[in-house]
Short mmCIF file of C-alpha atoms in Angstrom, two decimals:
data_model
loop_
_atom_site.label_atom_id
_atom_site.label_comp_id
_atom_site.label_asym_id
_atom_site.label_seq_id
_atom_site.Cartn_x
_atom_site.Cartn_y
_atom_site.Cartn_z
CA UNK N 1 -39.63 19.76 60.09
CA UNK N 2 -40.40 21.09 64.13
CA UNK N 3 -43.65 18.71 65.46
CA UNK N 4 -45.22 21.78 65.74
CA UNK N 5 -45.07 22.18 61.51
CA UNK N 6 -46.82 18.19 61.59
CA UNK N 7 -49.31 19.49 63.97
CA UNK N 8 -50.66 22.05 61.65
CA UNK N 9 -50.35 20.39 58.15
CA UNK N 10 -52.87 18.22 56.12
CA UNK N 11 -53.69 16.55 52.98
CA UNK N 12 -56.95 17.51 52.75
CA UNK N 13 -56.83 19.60 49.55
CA UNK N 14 -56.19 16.42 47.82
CA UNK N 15 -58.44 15.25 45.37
CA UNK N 16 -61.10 12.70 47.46
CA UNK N 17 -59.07 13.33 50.40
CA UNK N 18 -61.90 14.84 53.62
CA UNK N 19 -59.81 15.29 56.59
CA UNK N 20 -56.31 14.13 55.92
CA UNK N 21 -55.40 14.50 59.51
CA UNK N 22 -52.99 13.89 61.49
CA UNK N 23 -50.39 12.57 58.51
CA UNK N 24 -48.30 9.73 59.87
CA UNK N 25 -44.32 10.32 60.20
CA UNK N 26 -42.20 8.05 58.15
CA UNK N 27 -38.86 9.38 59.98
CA UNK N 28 -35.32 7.79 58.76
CA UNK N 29 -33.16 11.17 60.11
CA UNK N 30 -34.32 13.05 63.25
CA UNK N 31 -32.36 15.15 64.94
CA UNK N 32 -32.72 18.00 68.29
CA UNK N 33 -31.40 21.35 68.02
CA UNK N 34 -31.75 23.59 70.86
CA UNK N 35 -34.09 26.36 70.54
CA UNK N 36 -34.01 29.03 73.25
CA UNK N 37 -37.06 28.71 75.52
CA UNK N 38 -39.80 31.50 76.19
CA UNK N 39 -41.99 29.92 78.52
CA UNK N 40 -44.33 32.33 78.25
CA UNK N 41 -44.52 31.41 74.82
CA UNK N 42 -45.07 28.28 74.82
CA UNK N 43 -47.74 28.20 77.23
CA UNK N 44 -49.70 30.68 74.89
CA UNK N 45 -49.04 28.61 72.36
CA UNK N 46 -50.29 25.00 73.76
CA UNK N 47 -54.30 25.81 73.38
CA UNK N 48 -53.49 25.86 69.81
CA UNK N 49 -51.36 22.28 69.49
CA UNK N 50 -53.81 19.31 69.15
CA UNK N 51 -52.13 17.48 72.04
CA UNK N 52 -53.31 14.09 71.54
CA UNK N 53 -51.60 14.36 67.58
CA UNK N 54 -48.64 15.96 68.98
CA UNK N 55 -47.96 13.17 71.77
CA UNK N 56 -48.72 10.64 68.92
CA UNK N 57 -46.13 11.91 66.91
CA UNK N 58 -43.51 12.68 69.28
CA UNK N 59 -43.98 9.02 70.24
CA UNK N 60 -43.74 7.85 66.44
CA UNK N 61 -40.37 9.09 66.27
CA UNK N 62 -39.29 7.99 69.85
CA UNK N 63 -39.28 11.56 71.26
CA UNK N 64 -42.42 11.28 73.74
CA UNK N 65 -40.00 10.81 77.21
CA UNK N 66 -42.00 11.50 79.68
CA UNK N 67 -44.07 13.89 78.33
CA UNK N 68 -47.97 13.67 79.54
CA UNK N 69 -50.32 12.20 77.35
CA UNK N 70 -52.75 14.10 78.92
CA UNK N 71 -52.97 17.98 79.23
CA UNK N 72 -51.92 18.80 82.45
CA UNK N 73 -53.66 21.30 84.72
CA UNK N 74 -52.29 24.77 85.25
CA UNK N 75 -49.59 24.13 82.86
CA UNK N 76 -48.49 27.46 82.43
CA UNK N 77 -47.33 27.95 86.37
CA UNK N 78 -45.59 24.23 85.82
CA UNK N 79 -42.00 25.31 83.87
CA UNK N 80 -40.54 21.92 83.74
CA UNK N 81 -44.00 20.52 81.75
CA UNK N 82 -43.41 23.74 79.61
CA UNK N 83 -39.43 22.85 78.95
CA UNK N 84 -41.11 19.29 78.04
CA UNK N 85 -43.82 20.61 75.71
CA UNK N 86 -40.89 22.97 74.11
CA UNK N 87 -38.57 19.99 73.48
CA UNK N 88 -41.14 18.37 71.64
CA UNK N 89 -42.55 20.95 69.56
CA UNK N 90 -39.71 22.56 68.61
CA UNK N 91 -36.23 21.28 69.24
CA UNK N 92 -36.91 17.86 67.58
CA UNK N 93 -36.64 17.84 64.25
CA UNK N 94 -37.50 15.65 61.31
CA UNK N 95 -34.53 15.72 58.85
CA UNK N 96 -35.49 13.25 56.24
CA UNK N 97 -38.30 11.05 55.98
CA UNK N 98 -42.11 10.91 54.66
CA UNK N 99 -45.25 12.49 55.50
CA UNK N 100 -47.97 9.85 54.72
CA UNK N 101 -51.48 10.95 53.89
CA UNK N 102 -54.10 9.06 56.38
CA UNK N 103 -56.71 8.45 53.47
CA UNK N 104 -55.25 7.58 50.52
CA UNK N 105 -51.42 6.49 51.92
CA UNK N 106 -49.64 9.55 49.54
CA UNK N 107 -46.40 9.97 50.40
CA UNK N 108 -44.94 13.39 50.96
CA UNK N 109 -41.03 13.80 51.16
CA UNK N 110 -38.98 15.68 53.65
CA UNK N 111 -35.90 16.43 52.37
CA UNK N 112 -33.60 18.86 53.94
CA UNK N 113 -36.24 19.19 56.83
CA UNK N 114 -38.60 20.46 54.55
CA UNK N 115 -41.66 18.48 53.85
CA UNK N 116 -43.00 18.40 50.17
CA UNK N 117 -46.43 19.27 49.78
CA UNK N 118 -47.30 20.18 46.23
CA UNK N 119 -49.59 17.56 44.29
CA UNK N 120 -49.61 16.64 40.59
CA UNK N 121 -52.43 18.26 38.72
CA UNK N 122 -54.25 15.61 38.43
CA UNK N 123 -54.64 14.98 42.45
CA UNK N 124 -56.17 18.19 42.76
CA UNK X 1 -38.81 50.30 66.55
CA UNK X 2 -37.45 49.20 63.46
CA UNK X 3 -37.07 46.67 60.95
CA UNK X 4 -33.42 46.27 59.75
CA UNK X 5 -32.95 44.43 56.52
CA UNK X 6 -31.40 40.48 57.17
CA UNK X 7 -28.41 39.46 55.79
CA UNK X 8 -29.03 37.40 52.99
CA UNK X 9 -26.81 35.56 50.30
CA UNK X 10 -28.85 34.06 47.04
CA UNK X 11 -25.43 32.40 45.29
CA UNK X 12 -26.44 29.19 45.40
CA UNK X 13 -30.51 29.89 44.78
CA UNK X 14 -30.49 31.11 40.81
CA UNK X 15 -34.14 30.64 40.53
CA UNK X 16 -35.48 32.61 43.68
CA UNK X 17 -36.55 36.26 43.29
CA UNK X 18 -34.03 38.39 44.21
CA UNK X 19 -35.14 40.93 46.71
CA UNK X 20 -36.10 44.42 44.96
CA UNK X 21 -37.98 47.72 45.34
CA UNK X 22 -41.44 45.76 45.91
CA UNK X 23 -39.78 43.44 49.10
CA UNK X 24 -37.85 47.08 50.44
CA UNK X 25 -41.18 48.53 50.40
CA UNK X 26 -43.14 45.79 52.32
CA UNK X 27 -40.25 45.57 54.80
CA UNK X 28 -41.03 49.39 55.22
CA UNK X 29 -44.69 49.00 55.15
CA UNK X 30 -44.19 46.34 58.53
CA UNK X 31 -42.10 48.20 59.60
CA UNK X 32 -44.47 51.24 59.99
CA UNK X 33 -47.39 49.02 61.34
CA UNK X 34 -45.02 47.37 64.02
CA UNK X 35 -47.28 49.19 66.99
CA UNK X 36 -50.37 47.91 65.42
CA UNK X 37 -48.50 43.96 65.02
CA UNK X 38 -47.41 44.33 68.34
CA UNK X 39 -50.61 45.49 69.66
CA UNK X 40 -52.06 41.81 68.16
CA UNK X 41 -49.89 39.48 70.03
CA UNK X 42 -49.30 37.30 67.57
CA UNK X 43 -48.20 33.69 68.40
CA UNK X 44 -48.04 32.60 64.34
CA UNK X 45 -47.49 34.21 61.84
CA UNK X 46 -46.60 33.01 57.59
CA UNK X 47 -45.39 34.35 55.20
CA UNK X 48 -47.05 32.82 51.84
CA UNK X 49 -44.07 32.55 48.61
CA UNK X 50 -41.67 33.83 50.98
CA UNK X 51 -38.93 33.70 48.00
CA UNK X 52 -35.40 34.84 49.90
CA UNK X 53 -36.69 34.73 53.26
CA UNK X 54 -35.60 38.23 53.83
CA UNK X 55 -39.50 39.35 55.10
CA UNK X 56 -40.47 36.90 57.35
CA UNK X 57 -36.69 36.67 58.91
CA UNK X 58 -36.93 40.75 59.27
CA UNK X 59 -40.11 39.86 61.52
CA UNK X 60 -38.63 37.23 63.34
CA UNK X 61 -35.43 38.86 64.24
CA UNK X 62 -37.94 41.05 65.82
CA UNK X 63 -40.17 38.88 67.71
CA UNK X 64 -37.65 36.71 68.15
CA UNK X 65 -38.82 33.67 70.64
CA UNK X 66 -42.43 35.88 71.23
CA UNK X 67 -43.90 34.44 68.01
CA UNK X 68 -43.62 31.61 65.74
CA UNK X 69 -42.68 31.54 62.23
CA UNK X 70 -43.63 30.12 59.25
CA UNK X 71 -43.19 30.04 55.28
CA UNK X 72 -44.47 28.65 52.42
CA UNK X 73 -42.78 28.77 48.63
CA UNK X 74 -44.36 26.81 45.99
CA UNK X 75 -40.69 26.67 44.72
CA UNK X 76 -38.47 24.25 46.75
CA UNK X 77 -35.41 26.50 45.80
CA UNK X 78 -36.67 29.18 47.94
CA UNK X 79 -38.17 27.30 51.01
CA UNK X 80 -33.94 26.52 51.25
CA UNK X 81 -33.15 30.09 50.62
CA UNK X 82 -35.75 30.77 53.39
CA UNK X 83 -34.62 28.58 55.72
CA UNK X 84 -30.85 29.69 54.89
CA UNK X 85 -31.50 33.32 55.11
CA UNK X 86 -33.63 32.78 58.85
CA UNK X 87 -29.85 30.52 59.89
CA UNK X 88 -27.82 33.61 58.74
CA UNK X 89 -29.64 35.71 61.26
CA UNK X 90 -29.78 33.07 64.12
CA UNK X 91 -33.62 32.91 63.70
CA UNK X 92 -35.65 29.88 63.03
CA UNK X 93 -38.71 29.67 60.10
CA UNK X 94 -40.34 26.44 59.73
CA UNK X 95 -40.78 26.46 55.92
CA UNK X 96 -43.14 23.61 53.67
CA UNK X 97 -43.04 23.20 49.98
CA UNK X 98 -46.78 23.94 49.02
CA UNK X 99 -48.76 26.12 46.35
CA UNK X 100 -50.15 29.13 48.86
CA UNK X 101 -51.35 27.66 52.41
CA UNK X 102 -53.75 25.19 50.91
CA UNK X 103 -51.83 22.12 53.54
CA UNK X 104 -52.41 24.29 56.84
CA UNK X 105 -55.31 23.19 59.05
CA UNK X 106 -54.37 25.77 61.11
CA UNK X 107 -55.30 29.64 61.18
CA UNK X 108 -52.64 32.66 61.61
CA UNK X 109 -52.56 35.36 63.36
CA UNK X 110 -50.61 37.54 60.52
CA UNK X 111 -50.11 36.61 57.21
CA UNK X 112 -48.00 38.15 54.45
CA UNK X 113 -47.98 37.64 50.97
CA UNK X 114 -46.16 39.37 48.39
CA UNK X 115 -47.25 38.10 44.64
CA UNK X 116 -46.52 37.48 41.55
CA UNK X 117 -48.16 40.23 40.32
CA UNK X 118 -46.87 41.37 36.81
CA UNK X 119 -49.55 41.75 34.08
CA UNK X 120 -48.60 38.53 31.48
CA UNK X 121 -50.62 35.90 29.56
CA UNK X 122 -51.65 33.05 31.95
CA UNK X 123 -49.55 30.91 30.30
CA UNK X 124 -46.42 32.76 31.88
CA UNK X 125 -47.19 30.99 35.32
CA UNK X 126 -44.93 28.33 34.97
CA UNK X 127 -42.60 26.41 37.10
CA UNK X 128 -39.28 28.03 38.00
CA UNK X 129 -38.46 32.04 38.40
CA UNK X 130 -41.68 32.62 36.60
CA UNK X 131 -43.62 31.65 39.96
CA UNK X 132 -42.15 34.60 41.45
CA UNK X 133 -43.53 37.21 39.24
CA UNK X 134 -45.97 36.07 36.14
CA UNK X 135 -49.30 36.89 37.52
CA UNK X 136 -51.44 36.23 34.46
CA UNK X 137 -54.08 38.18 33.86
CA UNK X 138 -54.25 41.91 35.15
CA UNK X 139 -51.27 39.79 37.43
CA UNK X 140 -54.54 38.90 39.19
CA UNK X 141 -54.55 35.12 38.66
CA UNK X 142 -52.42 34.31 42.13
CA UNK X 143 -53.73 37.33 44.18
CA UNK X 144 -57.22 36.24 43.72
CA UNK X 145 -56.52 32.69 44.65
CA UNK X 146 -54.81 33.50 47.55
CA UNK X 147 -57.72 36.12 48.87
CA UNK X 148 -61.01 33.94 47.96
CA UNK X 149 -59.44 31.47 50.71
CA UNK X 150 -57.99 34.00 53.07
CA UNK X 151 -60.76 33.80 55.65
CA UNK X 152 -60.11 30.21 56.03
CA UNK X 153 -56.68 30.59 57.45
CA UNK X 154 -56.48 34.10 59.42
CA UNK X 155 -57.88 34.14 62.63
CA UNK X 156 -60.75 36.71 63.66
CA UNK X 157 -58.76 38.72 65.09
CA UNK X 158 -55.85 38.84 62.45
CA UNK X 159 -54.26 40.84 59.69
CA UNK X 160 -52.79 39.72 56.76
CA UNK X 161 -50.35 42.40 54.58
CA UNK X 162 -50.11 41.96 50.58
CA UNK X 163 -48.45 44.02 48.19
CA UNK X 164 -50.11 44.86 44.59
CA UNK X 165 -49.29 47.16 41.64
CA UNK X 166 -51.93 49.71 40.40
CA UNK X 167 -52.81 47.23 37.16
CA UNK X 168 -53.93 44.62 39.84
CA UNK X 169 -56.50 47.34 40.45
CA UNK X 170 -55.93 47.52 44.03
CA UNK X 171 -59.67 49.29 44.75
CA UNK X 172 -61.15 46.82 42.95
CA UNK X 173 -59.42 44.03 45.02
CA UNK X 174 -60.60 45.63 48.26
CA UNK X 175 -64.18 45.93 46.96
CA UNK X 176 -64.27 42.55 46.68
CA UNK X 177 -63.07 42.03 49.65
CA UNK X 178 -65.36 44.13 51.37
CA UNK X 179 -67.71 41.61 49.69
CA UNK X 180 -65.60 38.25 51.51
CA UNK X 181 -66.07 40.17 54.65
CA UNK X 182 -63.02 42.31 54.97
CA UNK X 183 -61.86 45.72 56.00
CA UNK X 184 -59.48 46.51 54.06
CA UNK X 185 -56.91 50.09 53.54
CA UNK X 186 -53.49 51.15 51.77
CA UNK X 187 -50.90 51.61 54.26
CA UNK X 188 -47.94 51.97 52.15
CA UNK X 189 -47.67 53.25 48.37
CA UNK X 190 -44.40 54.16 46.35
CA UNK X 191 -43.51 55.02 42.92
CA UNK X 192 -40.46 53.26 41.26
CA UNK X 193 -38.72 52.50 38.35
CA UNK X 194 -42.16 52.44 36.28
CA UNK X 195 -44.34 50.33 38.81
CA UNK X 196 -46.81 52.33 41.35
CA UNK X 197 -46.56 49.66 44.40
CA UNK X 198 -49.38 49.59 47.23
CA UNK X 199 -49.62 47.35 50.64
CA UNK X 200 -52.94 46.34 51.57
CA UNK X 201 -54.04 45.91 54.78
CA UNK X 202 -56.94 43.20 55.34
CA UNK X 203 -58.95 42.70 58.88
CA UNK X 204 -61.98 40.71 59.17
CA UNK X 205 -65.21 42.49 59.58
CA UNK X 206 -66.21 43.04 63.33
CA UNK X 207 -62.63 43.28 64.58
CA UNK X 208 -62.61 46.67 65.99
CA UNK X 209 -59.06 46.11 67.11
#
């Protein structure tokens, strides 16, 4: 599971659950591949990534660097920020581990780096 | 511009639907609308019970680094196959084990779904293979899930794609939809082997694109 994947997924059609958002990352195998790099891309793609949950997550699984916590201006003329923000949303990977649900602490599994989202019946 | 079919191997994935006449003809149907997709520039784009992969990996192969990804299989069998099939053809499709997109907070530019859509008793939709075709009722039971949440999860300016047979009552569906707020047309329809096989095309209302 790519940061990017975290950064779009919630618990929230869980049973009681309102926002389930952002899920914590229980990593115990995480791993970088290299993806190639479209800067263009990625700088279309940043106004959709909740930065402050991505640099929280990148940080949970010791990935932040030197990554801005902060949005920086004119990103999209600044290639080295966008090689940064590419790293992190989609070279490093989350083999295994857990997605944890904010509200109610389920656990989701990632096995294969592939989180589990389904619910029982009877937490929907 | 084209849409060649992936390379795919299902060996060791016995309970994911193997690709037939119904996943040739949306690959066809995509293919056919590329100028309109294009037109779009899409930056995400999912593919809902994306089964063997081959769909979203013949978009991908495509787009390649223009566009991201993803896929969803209720069946954790085939979000493997998926993720296999995008590997064999040096693409990457960031796949989650969930029922529809009901775990995505985020909206899409495209999104594709081809259902289970066979006309059986609603008691057919049960875990396994059976995912990948029992449809229940009028093989409505999944399609209509999937489109009463549809607005929450394509953006304004998106399309999604679906294939249906002519007992899902394909006019009827789009009626409906007109009702939810959607535009809605047959781009692609095909005779075969007993099944008459449509692909729907859905844009919000007030998109002019």
């Amino acid at each position: 599971m790519k940061l990017i994947t975290h950064n779009m997924l919630t618990s929230k059609c869980m049973k009681g659950v309102t926002v389930g958002y952002p899920l914590k990352i229980q990593a115990v195998d995480v791993k970088t591949s290299e993806v190639d790099f479209n800067p263009e891309f990625i700088s279309r793609l940043i106004p959709k990534v909740d930065w402050n949950v991505l640099c929280e997550a990148a940080e949970s699984v010791g990935f932040l660097d030197d990554l801005p916590r902060e949005l920086i201006e004119n990103y999209e003329n600044d290639v080295d920020f966008l090689k940064k923000a590419h790293r992190v949303l989609l070279e490093v990977d989350i083999i295994n581990g857990e997605l944890v649900c904010p509200e109610t602490g389920r656990k989701f599994p990632i096995n294969n780096g592939i989180p589990n989202m389904l619910l029982n019946e009877d937490e929907v | 511009m084209s849409l060649p079919t992936p390379i795919y191997d299902l060996k060791q994935f016995d309970s994911v639907y193997e690709p037939s006449e119904d996943t040739f003809l949306f690959i066809d149907a995509l293919e056919a609308d590329l100028e309109y997709i294009h037109s779009l520039r899409p930056s995400c784009i999912l593919e809902v019970g994306s089964g063997s992969g081959i769909v979203i990996t013949s978009l991908a192969r495509h787009f390649q680094t223009q566009c991201l990804f993803f896929a969803t299989d209720i069946n954790p069998v085939a979000c493997l196959c998926t993720k296999q099939t995008a590997y064999l053809n040096n693409v990457v499709v960031h796949c989650t084990n969930m029922n529809l997109y009901c775990n995505f907070k985020s909206i899409f530019d495209i999104i594709l779904f081809n259902p289970p859509y066979v006309c059986t008793e609603d008691s057919e939709i049960k875990p396994g293979i059976n995912r990948s075709w029992a449809g229940g009722r009028d093989g409505r039971i999944i399609i209509d899930q999937f489109l009463s949440q549809l607005k929450l999860f394509l953006s304004d300016s998106g399309v999604c794609y679906m294939v249906a047979l002519k007992e899902n009552k394909p006019y009827e569906i789009m009626a409906t939809m007109k009702v939810l707020g959607f535009n809605s047309c047959i781009i692609k329809e095909r005779r075969i082997l007993g099944e008459h096989l449509f692909v729907i095309r859905f844009i919000k209302e007030g998109n002019l694109k």
